Amino acid sequence: MGVVVIFDFDRTIIENDSDNWVTTQLGASSLFDLLRPSLPWNSLMDRVMTELHSQGKSIDDIANSLKTIYLDPHIVSAIKSAHSLGCDLRVVSDANEFFIETVLKHHGILSCFTDIVTNPSFVDKEGKLRILPYHISSVSPHGCALCPPNMCKGKIIEKIMKPVNAEERKNFIYLGDGKGDYCPSLKLTNEDYVMPRDKYPLSNLISNNPDLIKAKVYRWSNGEELERTLSELINKLLGRDQLNDNLQNLSGECKLEAIPASSEEGYSVAIPVPR
């Protein structure tokens, strides 16, 4: 049975929110704060990118600011280890394509992921970074009351799970921190795992609402805990025999670091959909 690991990006893979980071680093905080009450988030970020371009900021300036975001070495190690063991790694994020790919490539882990599902972005003919919503609500609304209009991660997870499980039943591990990670957590089964960042909105929703989560819950607070917990889960799910086979056949860009065995069990908490 294979393992699919799905990561949120902001405050999960990276320590910060990438939108806020770029906006602050490139001096657009005042504009961001001014427009925030009147624009949807994606439209706001698209407008900020247009303004930065008008101020002479280039795509390289945006990329260079992204490269200064802190990414804990333990998380880099966890991603490389999981990839080397044959796990199917994916990103599902409400950031955008350019931001995510720039950061992952900078840290040498872009090739560890089989797919990145996020808000699309592109550089137009004038050199501006344009950011679009994943779901265009006026054309094809997702209809989920839990999620923002531009993205329902729950529907994305269902779309991922269906063809993957059609081949053979896989165990899913979902890592996230925010309110937008609650809906996809509800889609997981009792054979799956959710890893919420402790004391962040997803963890609080799980703690405060005991009913609907079927997946086993493993919390983490920092990169070191994420690496240790994820490694233990993968170790358990793959089984010692398959793990040893994979250890003998490691190759490629993402190298394995030692993954300790653990008998520590997670705990499941059921939670209802907030009204």
PDB file of C-alpha atoms in Angstrom:
ATOM      1  CA  MET A   1       0.000   0.000   0.000  1.00  0.00           C
ATOM      2  CA  GLY A   2       1.511   3.329  -1.084  1.00  0.00           C
ATOM      3  CA  VAL A   3       1.644   6.642   0.753  1.00  0.00           C
ATOM      4  CA  VAL A   4       0.499  10.020  -0.613  1.00  0.00           C
ATOM      5  CA  VAL A   5       1.695  13.052   1.351  1.00  0.00           C
ATOM      6  CA  ILE A   6      -0.092  16.346   0.688  1.00  0.00           C
ATOM      7  CA  PHE A   7       1.425  19.594   1.972  1.00  0.00           C
ATOM      8  CA  ASP A   8      -0.078  23.009   2.382  1.00  0.00           C
ATOM      9  CA  PHE A   9       2.553  25.667   1.571  1.00  0.00           C
ATOM     10  CA  ASP A  10       2.205  28.855   3.644  1.00  0.00           C
ATOM     11  CA  ARG A  11       3.110  28.336   7.315  1.00  0.00           C
ATOM     12  CA  THR A  12       3.506  24.621   6.644  1.00  0.00           C
ATOM     13  CA  ILE A  13       6.361  24.081   4.187  1.00  0.00           C
ATOM     14  CA  ILE A  14       7.545  27.660   4.712  1.00  0.00           C
ATOM     15  CA  GLU A  15       7.405  29.514   8.007  1.00  0.00           C
ATOM     16  CA  ASN A  16       5.603  32.593   6.695  1.00  0.00           C
ATOM     17  CA  ASP A  17       2.705  33.565   4.441  1.00  0.00           C
ATOM     18  CA  SER A  18       4.278  34.093   1.019  1.00  0.00           C
ATOM     19  CA  ASP A  19       1.803  36.786  -0.094  1.00  0.00           C
ATOM     20  CA  ASN A  20       2.400  38.898   2.995  1.00  0.00           C
ATOM     21  CA  TRP A  21       6.147  38.315   2.764  1.00  0.00           C
ATOM     22  CA  VAL A  22       6.481  39.576  -0.812  1.00  0.00           C
ATOM     23  CA  THR A  23       4.140  42.495  -0.178  1.00  0.00           C
ATOM     24  CA  THR A  24       6.165  43.606   2.857  1.00  0.00           C
ATOM     25  CA  GLN A  25       9.598  42.991   1.375  1.00  0.00           C
ATOM     26  CA  LEU A  26       8.837  44.982  -1.774  1.00  0.00           C
ATOM     27  CA  GLY A  27       7.186  47.916  -0.018  1.00  0.00           C
ATOM     28  CA  ALA A  28       3.538  47.423  -0.938  1.00  0.00           C
ATOM     29  CA  SER A  29       2.082  46.983   2.554  1.00  0.00           C
ATOM     30  CA  SER A  30       0.222  50.312   2.540  1.00  0.00           C
ATOM     31  CA  LEU A  31      -1.506  49.522  -0.751  1.00  0.00           C
ATOM     32  CA  PHE A  32      -2.289  46.021   0.456  1.00  0.00           C
ATOM     33  CA  ASP A  33      -3.899  47.339   3.661  1.00  0.00           C
ATOM     34  CA  LEU A  34      -5.846  49.989   1.745  1.00  0.00           C
ATOM     35  CA  LEU A  35      -7.354  47.554  -0.768  1.00  0.00           C
ATOM     36  CA  ARG A  36      -7.803  44.550   1.534  1.00  0.00           C
ATOM     37  CA  PRO A  37     -11.389  45.394   2.648  1.00  0.00           C
ATOM     38  CA  SER A  38     -12.670  45.836  -0.911  1.00  0.00           C
ATOM     39  CA  LEU A  39     -11.073  43.049  -2.960  1.00  0.00           C
ATOM     40  CA  PRO A  40     -11.059  39.233  -2.883  1.00  0.00           C
ATOM     41  CA  TRP A  41      -7.625  37.921  -1.911  1.00  0.00           C
ATOM     42  CA  ASN A  42      -6.552  36.801  -5.395  1.00  0.00           C
ATOM     43  CA  SER A  43      -7.703  40.049  -6.986  1.00  0.00           C
ATOM     44  CA  LEU A  44      -5.871  41.928  -4.244  1.00  0.00           C
ATOM     45  CA  MET A  45      -2.586  40.112  -4.904  1.00  0.00           C
ATOM     46  CA  ASP A  46      -2.981  40.578  -8.655  1.00  0.00           C
ATOM     47  CA  ARG A  47      -3.496  44.306  -8.086  1.00  0.00           C
ATOM     48  CA  VAL A  48      -0.451  44.494  -5.803  1.00  0.00           C
ATOM     49  CA  MET A  49       1.715  42.773  -8.412  1.00  0.00           C
ATOM     50  CA  THR A  50       0.531  45.307 -11.009  1.00  0.00           C
ATOM     51  CA  GLU A  51       1.408  48.177  -8.697  1.00  0.00           C
ATOM     52  CA  LEU A  52       4.849  46.743  -7.966  1.00  0.00           C
ATOM     53  CA  HIS A  53       5.478  46.496 -11.711  1.00  0.00           C
ATOM     54  CA  SER A  54       4.486  50.152 -12.143  1.00  0.00           C
ATOM     55  CA  GLN A  55       7.048  51.034  -9.451  1.00  0.00           C
ATOM     56  CA  GLY A  56       9.783  49.321 -11.449  1.00  0.00           C
ATOM     57  CA  LYS A  57       9.891  46.044  -9.526  1.00  0.00           C
ATOM     58  CA  SER A  58      10.757  43.129 -11.791  1.00  0.00           C
ATOM     59  CA  ILE A  59       9.977  39.425 -11.752  1.00  0.00           C
ATOM     60  CA  ASP A  60      13.522  38.889 -10.525  1.00  0.00           C
ATOM     61  CA  ASP A  61      12.854  41.246  -7.610  1.00  0.00           C
ATOM     62  CA  ILE A  62       9.807  39.169  -6.668  1.00  0.00           C
ATOM     63  CA  ALA A  63      11.746  35.918  -7.016  1.00  0.00           C
ATOM     64  CA  ASN A  64      14.651  37.221  -4.946  1.00  0.00           C
ATOM     65  CA  SER A  65      12.301  38.247  -2.147  1.00  0.00           C
ATOM     66  CA  LEU A  66      10.787  34.763  -2.154  1.00  0.00           C
ATOM     67  CA  LYS A  67      14.224  33.194  -1.856  1.00  0.00           C
ATOM     68  CA  THR A  68      14.719  34.913   1.495  1.00  0.00           C
ATOM     69  CA  ILE A  69      11.695  33.215   3.115  1.00  0.00           C
ATOM     70  CA  TYR A  70      12.774  30.862   5.882  1.00  0.00           C
ATOM     71  CA  LEU A  71      12.360  27.163   5.151  1.00  0.00           C
ATOM     72  CA  ASP A  72      13.377  24.974   8.088  1.00  0.00           C
ATOM     73  CA  PRO A  73      16.124  22.479   7.101  1.00  0.00           C
ATOM     74  CA  HIS A  74      14.185  19.765   8.952  1.00  0.00           C
ATOM     75  CA  ILE A  75      11.281  20.248   6.553  1.00  0.00           C
ATOM     76  CA  VAL A  76      13.595  20.078   3.546  1.00  0.00           C
ATOM     77  CA  SER A  77      15.013  16.857   4.987  1.00  0.00           C
ATOM     78  CA  ALA A  78      11.529  15.427   5.617  1.00  0.00           C
ATOM     79  CA  ILE A  79      10.478  16.111   2.022  1.00  0.00           C
ATOM     80  CA  LYS A  80      13.645  14.579   0.573  1.00  0.00           C
ATOM     81  CA  SER A  81      13.330  11.537   2.820  1.00  0.00           C
ATOM     82  CA  ALA A  82       9.682  10.892   1.955  1.00  0.00           C
ATOM     83  CA  HIS A  83      10.419  11.257  -1.756  1.00  0.00           C
ATOM     84  CA  SER A  84      13.367   8.871  -1.557  1.00  0.00           C
ATOM     85  CA  LEU A  85      11.147   6.259   0.072  1.00  0.00           C
ATOM     86  CA  GLY A  86       8.779   6.377  -2.890  1.00  0.00           C
ATOM     87  CA  CYS A  87       5.989   8.469  -1.377  1.00  0.00           C
ATOM     88  CA  ASP A  88       3.846  10.492  -3.774  1.00  0.00           C
ATOM     89  CA  LEU A  89       4.304  14.105  -2.623  1.00  0.00           C
ATOM     90  CA  ARG A  90       1.966  16.917  -3.643  1.00  0.00           C
ATOM     91  CA  VAL A  91       1.267  20.534  -2.749  1.00  0.00           C
ATOM     92  CA  VAL A  92      -2.266  21.898  -2.396  1.00  0.00           C
ATOM     93  CA  SER A  93      -2.095  25.584  -1.567  1.00  0.00           C
ATOM     94  CA  ASP A  94      -3.978  28.870  -1.744  1.00  0.00           C
ATOM     95  CA  ALA A  95      -0.725  30.681  -2.625  1.00  0.00           C
ATOM     96  CA  ASN A  96       0.160  30.751  -6.329  1.00  0.00           C
ATOM     97  CA  GLU A  97       2.198  28.825  -8.851  1.00  0.00           C
ATOM     98  CA  PHE A  98       5.077  31.292  -9.260  1.00  0.00           C
ATOM     99  CA  PHE A  99       5.626  31.776  -5.529  1.00  0.00           C
ATOM    100  CA  ILE A 100       5.574  28.056  -4.717  1.00  0.00           C
ATOM    101  CA  GLU A 101       7.738  26.880  -7.592  1.00  0.00           C
ATOM    102  CA  THR A 102      10.302  29.633  -6.986  1.00  0.00           C
ATOM    103  CA  VAL A 103      10.743  28.661  -3.323  1.00  0.00           C
ATOM    104  CA  LEU A 104      10.811  24.894  -3.881  1.00  0.00           C
ATOM    105  CA  LYS A 105      13.278  25.196  -6.761  1.00  0.00           C
ATOM    106  CA  HIS A 106      15.537  27.474  -4.701  1.00  0.00           C
ATOM    107  CA  HIS A 107      15.739  24.843  -1.972  1.00  0.00           C
ATOM    108  CA  GLY A 108      16.289  21.954  -4.393  1.00  0.00           C
ATOM    109  CA  ILE A 109      13.029  20.118  -3.676  1.00  0.00           C
ATOM    110  CA  LEU A 110      10.743  21.049  -6.582  1.00  0.00           C
ATOM    111  CA  SER A 111      11.417  17.718  -8.298  1.00  0.00           C
ATOM    112  CA  CYS A 112      10.293  15.829  -5.182  1.00  0.00           C
ATOM    113  CA  PHE A 113       6.651  16.754  -5.907  1.00  0.00           C
ATOM    114  CA  THR A 114       4.505  15.063  -8.524  1.00  0.00           C
ATOM    115  CA  ASP A 115       1.929  17.870  -8.605  1.00  0.00           C
ATOM    116  CA  ILE A 116       1.294  21.392  -7.318  1.00  0.00           C
ATOM    117  CA  VAL A 117      -2.345  22.447  -7.176  1.00  0.00           C
ATOM    118  CA  THR A 118      -2.696  26.162  -6.504  1.00  0.00           C
ATOM    119  CA  ASN A 119      -3.893  29.453  -7.943  1.00  0.00           C
ATOM    120  CA  PRO A 120      -2.467  29.859 -11.460  1.00  0.00           C
ATOM    121  CA  SER A 121      -0.059  32.675 -12.263  1.00  0.00           C
ATOM    122  CA  PHE A 122       1.812  33.873 -15.320  1.00  0.00           C
ATOM    123  CA  VAL A 123       4.022  36.706 -16.512  1.00  0.00           C
ATOM    124  CA  ASP A 124       2.231  38.826 -19.110  1.00  0.00           C
ATOM    125  CA  LYS A 125       3.807  40.454 -22.170  1.00  0.00           C
ATOM    126  CA  GLU A 126       4.547  43.600 -20.156  1.00  0.00           C
ATOM    127  CA  GLY A 127       6.478  41.609 -17.561  1.00  0.00           C
ATOM    128  CA  LYS A 128       3.841  41.775 -14.824  1.00  0.00           C
ATOM    129  CA  LEU A 129       3.105  38.776 -12.640  1.00  0.00           C
ATOM    130  CA  ARG A 130      -0.614  38.003 -12.937  1.00  0.00           C
ATOM    131  CA  ILE A 131      -2.390  35.890 -10.322  1.00  0.00           C
ATOM    132  CA  LEU A 132      -5.726  34.189 -11.028  1.00  0.00           C
ATOM    133  CA  PRO A 133      -8.157  32.210  -8.845  1.00  0.00           C
ATOM    134  CA  TYR A 134      -8.157  28.413  -8.991  1.00  0.00           C
ATOM    135  CA  HIS A 135     -11.967  28.388  -9.009  1.00  0.00           C
ATOM    136  CA  ILE A 136     -13.560  31.232 -10.957  1.00  0.00           C
ATOM    137  CA  SER A 137     -16.628  31.756  -8.805  1.00  0.00           C
ATOM    138  CA  SER A 138     -18.604  33.662 -11.437  1.00  0.00           C
ATOM    139  CA  VAL A 139     -18.173  30.832 -13.953  1.00  0.00           C
ATOM    140  CA  SER A 140     -17.926  27.658 -11.884  1.00  0.00           C
ATOM    141  CA  PRO A 141     -18.581  28.229  -8.155  1.00  0.00           C
ATOM    142  CA  HIS A 142     -17.454  25.341  -5.962  1.00  0.00           C
ATOM    143  CA  GLY A 143     -20.422  25.685  -3.588  1.00  0.00           C
ATOM    144  CA  CYS A 144     -18.517  24.888  -0.390  1.00  0.00           C
ATOM    145  CA  ALA A 145     -19.457  27.077   2.580  1.00  0.00           C
ATOM    146  CA  LEU A 146     -16.252  26.182   4.442  1.00  0.00           C
ATOM    147  CA  CYS A 147     -13.818  27.488   1.824  1.00  0.00           C
ATOM    148  CA  PRO A 148     -12.992  30.845   0.202  1.00  0.00           C
ATOM    149  CA  PRO A 149     -14.579  31.468  -3.228  1.00  0.00           C
ATOM    150  CA  ASN A 150     -11.332  30.959  -5.127  1.00  0.00           C
ATOM    151  CA  MET A 151     -10.423  27.527  -3.768  1.00  0.00           C
ATOM    152  CA  CYS A 152     -12.057  24.525  -2.119  1.00  0.00           C
ATOM    153  CA  LYS A 153      -9.243  22.239  -1.037  1.00  0.00           C
ATOM    154  CA  GLY A 154     -11.783  19.573  -0.143  1.00  0.00           C
ATOM    155  CA  LYS A 155     -12.855  19.216  -3.767  1.00  0.00           C
ATOM    156  CA  ILE A 156      -9.207  19.159  -4.812  1.00  0.00           C
ATOM    157  CA  ILE A 157      -8.440  16.346  -2.362  1.00  0.00           C
ATOM    158  CA  GLU A 158     -11.436  14.356  -3.610  1.00  0.00           C
ATOM    159  CA  LYS A 159     -10.174  14.827  -7.167  1.00  0.00           C
ATOM    160  CA  ILE A 160      -6.730  13.565  -6.150  1.00  0.00           C
ATOM    161  CA  MET A 161      -7.983  10.621  -4.110  1.00  0.00           C
ATOM    162  CA  LYS A 162     -10.355   9.141  -6.688  1.00  0.00           C
ATOM    163  CA  PRO A 163      -7.882   8.160  -9.456  1.00  0.00           C
ATOM    164  CA  VAL A 164      -5.090   7.359  -7.000  1.00  0.00           C
ATOM    165  CA  ASN A 165      -7.261   4.953  -5.020  1.00  0.00           C
ATOM    166  CA  ALA A 166      -8.689   3.460  -8.227  1.00  0.00           C
ATOM    167  CA  GLU A 167      -5.269   1.896  -8.871  1.00  0.00           C
ATOM    168  CA  GLU A 168      -4.778   0.631  -5.312  1.00  0.00           C
ATOM    169  CA  ARG A 169      -5.818   1.912  -1.911  1.00  0.00           C
ATOM    170  CA  LYS A 170      -3.283   4.464  -0.691  1.00  0.00           C
ATOM    171  CA  ASN A 171      -2.780   5.995   2.724  1.00  0.00           C
ATOM    172  CA  PHE A 172      -3.003   9.784   2.656  1.00  0.00           C
ATOM    173  CA  ILE A 173      -1.157  12.121   5.021  1.00  0.00           C
ATOM    174  CA  TYR A 174      -2.320  15.756   4.939  1.00  0.00           C
ATOM    175  CA  LEU A 175      -0.271  18.564   6.504  1.00  0.00           C
ATOM    176  CA  GLY A 176      -1.661  22.067   7.005  1.00  0.00           C
ATOM    177  CA  ASP A 177      -2.258  24.937   9.367  1.00  0.00           C
ATOM    178  CA  GLY A 178      -5.195  27.126   8.320  1.00  0.00           C
ATOM    179  CA  LYS A 179      -8.969  27.234   8.082  1.00  0.00           C
ATOM    180  CA  GLY A 180      -8.727  26.284   4.418  1.00  0.00           C
ATOM    181  CA  ASP A 181      -7.142  22.987   5.448  1.00  0.00           C
ATOM    182  CA  TYR A 182     -10.182  21.956   7.485  1.00  0.00           C
ATOM    183  CA  CYS A 183     -12.391  20.990   4.524  1.00  0.00           C
ATOM    184  CA  PRO A 184      -9.822  18.616   2.970  1.00  0.00           C
ATOM    185  CA  SER A 185      -9.209  17.076   6.393  1.00  0.00           C
ATOM    186  CA  LEU A 186     -12.887  16.113   6.475  1.00  0.00           C
ATOM    187  CA  LYS A 187     -12.426  14.113   3.259  1.00  0.00           C
ATOM    188  CA  LEU A 188      -9.834  11.773   4.772  1.00  0.00           C
ATOM    189  CA  THR A 189     -10.794   8.278   5.924  1.00  0.00           C
ATOM    190  CA  ASN A 190      -9.931   6.288   9.028  1.00  0.00           C
ATOM    191  CA  GLU A 191      -6.988   4.831   7.087  1.00  0.00           C
ATOM    192  CA  ASP A 192      -5.513   8.310   6.593  1.00  0.00           C
ATOM    193  CA  TYR A 193      -3.684  10.880   8.734  1.00  0.00           C
ATOM    194  CA  VAL A 194      -3.929  14.616   9.240  1.00  0.00           C
ATOM    195  CA  MET A 195      -1.010  16.616  10.660  1.00  0.00           C
ATOM    196  CA  PRO A 196      -2.244  20.065  11.795  1.00  0.00           C
ATOM    197  CA  ARG A 197       0.241  22.651  13.017  1.00  0.00           C
ATOM    198  CA  ASP A 198      -0.393  23.006  16.732  1.00  0.00           C
ATOM    199  CA  LYS A 199      -2.076  26.210  17.973  1.00  0.00           C
ATOM    200  CA  TYR A 200      -2.981  27.279  14.422  1.00  0.00           C
ATOM    201  CA  PRO A 201      -6.568  27.471  13.086  1.00  0.00           C
ATOM    202  CA  LEU A 202      -6.764  23.912  11.711  1.00  0.00           C
ATOM    203  CA  SER A 203      -5.585  22.444  14.994  1.00  0.00           C
ATOM    204  CA  ASN A 204      -8.027  24.612  16.928  1.00  0.00           C
ATOM    205  CA  LEU A 205     -10.953  23.547  14.734  1.00  0.00           C
ATOM    206  CA  ILE A 206     -10.060  19.922  15.313  1.00  0.00           C
ATOM    207  CA  SER A 207      -9.725  20.434  19.073  1.00  0.00           C
ATOM    208  CA  ASN A 208     -12.849  22.501  19.583  1.00  0.00           C
ATOM    209  CA  ASN A 209     -15.313  20.550  17.445  1.00  0.00           C
ATOM    210  CA  PRO A 210     -15.468  16.874  18.261  1.00  0.00           C
ATOM    211  CA  ASP A 211     -17.284  14.923  15.548  1.00  0.00           C
ATOM    212  CA  LEU A 212     -16.425  14.496  11.884  1.00  0.00           C
ATOM    213  CA  ILE A 213     -12.688  13.929  11.466  1.00  0.00           C
ATOM    214  CA  LYS A 214     -12.100  10.271  10.667  1.00  0.00           C
ATOM    215  CA  ALA A 215      -8.357  10.467  10.065  1.00  0.00           C
ATOM    216  CA  LYS A 216      -5.832   9.970  12.854  1.00  0.00           C
ATOM    217  CA  VAL A 217      -4.466  13.281  14.101  1.00  0.00           C
ATOM    218  CA  TYR A 218      -0.770  13.985  14.711  1.00  0.00           C
ATOM    219  CA  ARG A 219       0.150  17.520  15.703  1.00  0.00           C
ATOM    220  CA  TRP A 220       3.459  19.330  15.147  1.00  0.00           C
ATOM    221  CA  SER A 221       4.780  22.731  16.179  1.00  0.00           C
ATOM    222  CA  ASN A 222       8.036  23.221  14.265  1.00  0.00           C
ATOM    223  CA  GLY A 223      10.159  21.725  11.516  1.00  0.00           C
ATOM    224  CA  GLU A 224      11.905  19.248  13.770  1.00  0.00           C
ATOM    225  CA  GLU A 225       8.584  17.859  15.020  1.00  0.00           C
ATOM    226  CA  LEU A 226       7.185  17.750  11.482  1.00  0.00           C
ATOM    227  CA  GLU A 227      10.173  15.758  10.269  1.00  0.00           C
ATOM    228  CA  ARG A 228      10.079  13.309  13.167  1.00  0.00           C
ATOM    229  CA  THR A 229       6.328  12.753  13.066  1.00  0.00           C
ATOM    230  CA  LEU A 230       6.097  12.400   9.293  1.00  0.00           C
ATOM    231  CA  SER A 231       9.043  10.013   9.284  1.00  0.00           C
ATOM    232  CA  GLU A 232       7.431   7.848  11.953  1.00  0.00           C
ATOM    233  CA  LEU A 233       4.149   7.674  10.058  1.00  0.00           C
ATOM    234  CA  ILE A 234       5.808   6.779   6.760  1.00  0.00           C
ATOM    235  CA  ASN A 235       7.925   4.187   8.535  1.00  0.00           C
ATOM    236  CA  LYS A 236       4.805   2.594  10.028  1.00  0.00           C
ATOM    237  CA  LEU A 237       2.773   2.717   6.818  1.00  0.00           C
ATOM    238  CA  LEU A 238       5.425   1.342   4.520  1.00  0.00           C
ATOM    239  CA  GLY A 239       6.388  -1.439   6.908  1.00  0.00           C
ATOM    240  CA  ARG A 240       9.890  -2.459   7.819  1.00  0.00           C
ATOM    241  CA  ASP A 241      10.397  -4.806   4.831  1.00  0.00           C
ATOM    242  CA  GLN A 242       9.544  -2.228   2.201  1.00  0.00           C
ATOM    243  CA  LEU A 243      11.482   0.421   4.111  1.00  0.00           C
ATOM    244  CA  ASN A 244      14.619  -1.727   4.115  1.00  0.00           C
ATOM    245  CA  ASP A 245      14.231  -2.446   0.380  1.00  0.00           C
ATOM    246  CA  ASN A 246      13.955   1.264  -0.336  1.00  0.00           C
ATOM    247  CA  LEU A 247      16.970   2.043   1.811  1.00  0.00           C
ATOM    248  CA  GLN A 248      19.016  -0.294  -0.371  1.00  0.00           C
ATOM    249  CA  ASN A 249      17.922   1.369  -3.603  1.00  0.00           C
ATOM    250  CA  LEU A 250      18.136   5.091  -2.931  1.00  0.00           C
ATOM    251  CA  SER A 251      19.079   7.263  -5.879  1.00  0.00           C
ATOM    252  CA  GLY A 252      18.323  10.629  -7.449  1.00  0.00           C
ATOM    253  CA  GLU A 253      18.292  14.181  -6.225  1.00  0.00           C
ATOM    254  CA  CYS A 254      16.376  13.715  -2.983  1.00  0.00           C
ATOM    255  CA  LYS A 255      18.484  11.707  -0.528  1.00  0.00           C
ATOM    256  CA  LEU A 256      17.122   9.839   2.491  1.00  0.00           C
ATOM    257  CA  GLU A 257      18.128  10.709   5.995  1.00  0.00           C
ATOM    258  CA  ALA A 258      17.617   8.138   8.735  1.00  0.00           C
ATOM    259  CA  ILE A 259      13.965   7.578   9.651  1.00  0.00           C
ATOM    260  CA  PRO A 260      13.529   6.215  13.180  1.00  0.00           C
ATOM    261  CA  ALA A 261      11.063   3.460  13.929  1.00  0.00           C
ATOM    262  CA  SER A 262       8.351   4.312  16.408  1.00  0.00           C
ATOM    263  CA  SER A 263       5.475   2.512  18.038  1.00  0.00           C
ATOM    264  CA  GLU A 264       3.873   5.783  19.078  1.00  0.00           C
ATOM    265  CA  GLU A 265       0.262   5.920  17.994  1.00  0.00           C
ATOM    266  CA  GLY A 266      -1.673   9.000  16.961  1.00  0.00           C
ATOM    267  CA  TYR A 267      -5.071   9.936  18.252  1.00  0.00           C
ATOM    268  CA  SER A 268      -8.235  10.583  16.321  1.00  0.00           C
ATOM    269  CA  VAL A 269     -10.588  13.419  17.083  1.00  0.00           C
ATOM    270  CA  ALA A 270     -13.988  13.731  15.420  1.00  0.00           C
ATOM    271  CA  ILE A 271     -15.237  17.232  14.613  1.00  0.00           C
ATOM    272  CA  PRO A 272     -18.337  18.789  13.080  1.00  0.00           C
ATOM    273  CA  VAL A 273     -18.552  21.326  10.311  1.00  0.00           C
ATOM    274  CA  PRO A 274     -18.827  24.788  11.895  1.00  0.00           C
ATOM    275  CA  ARG A 275     -22.071  26.608  11.145  1.00  0.00           C
TER     276      ARG A 275
END
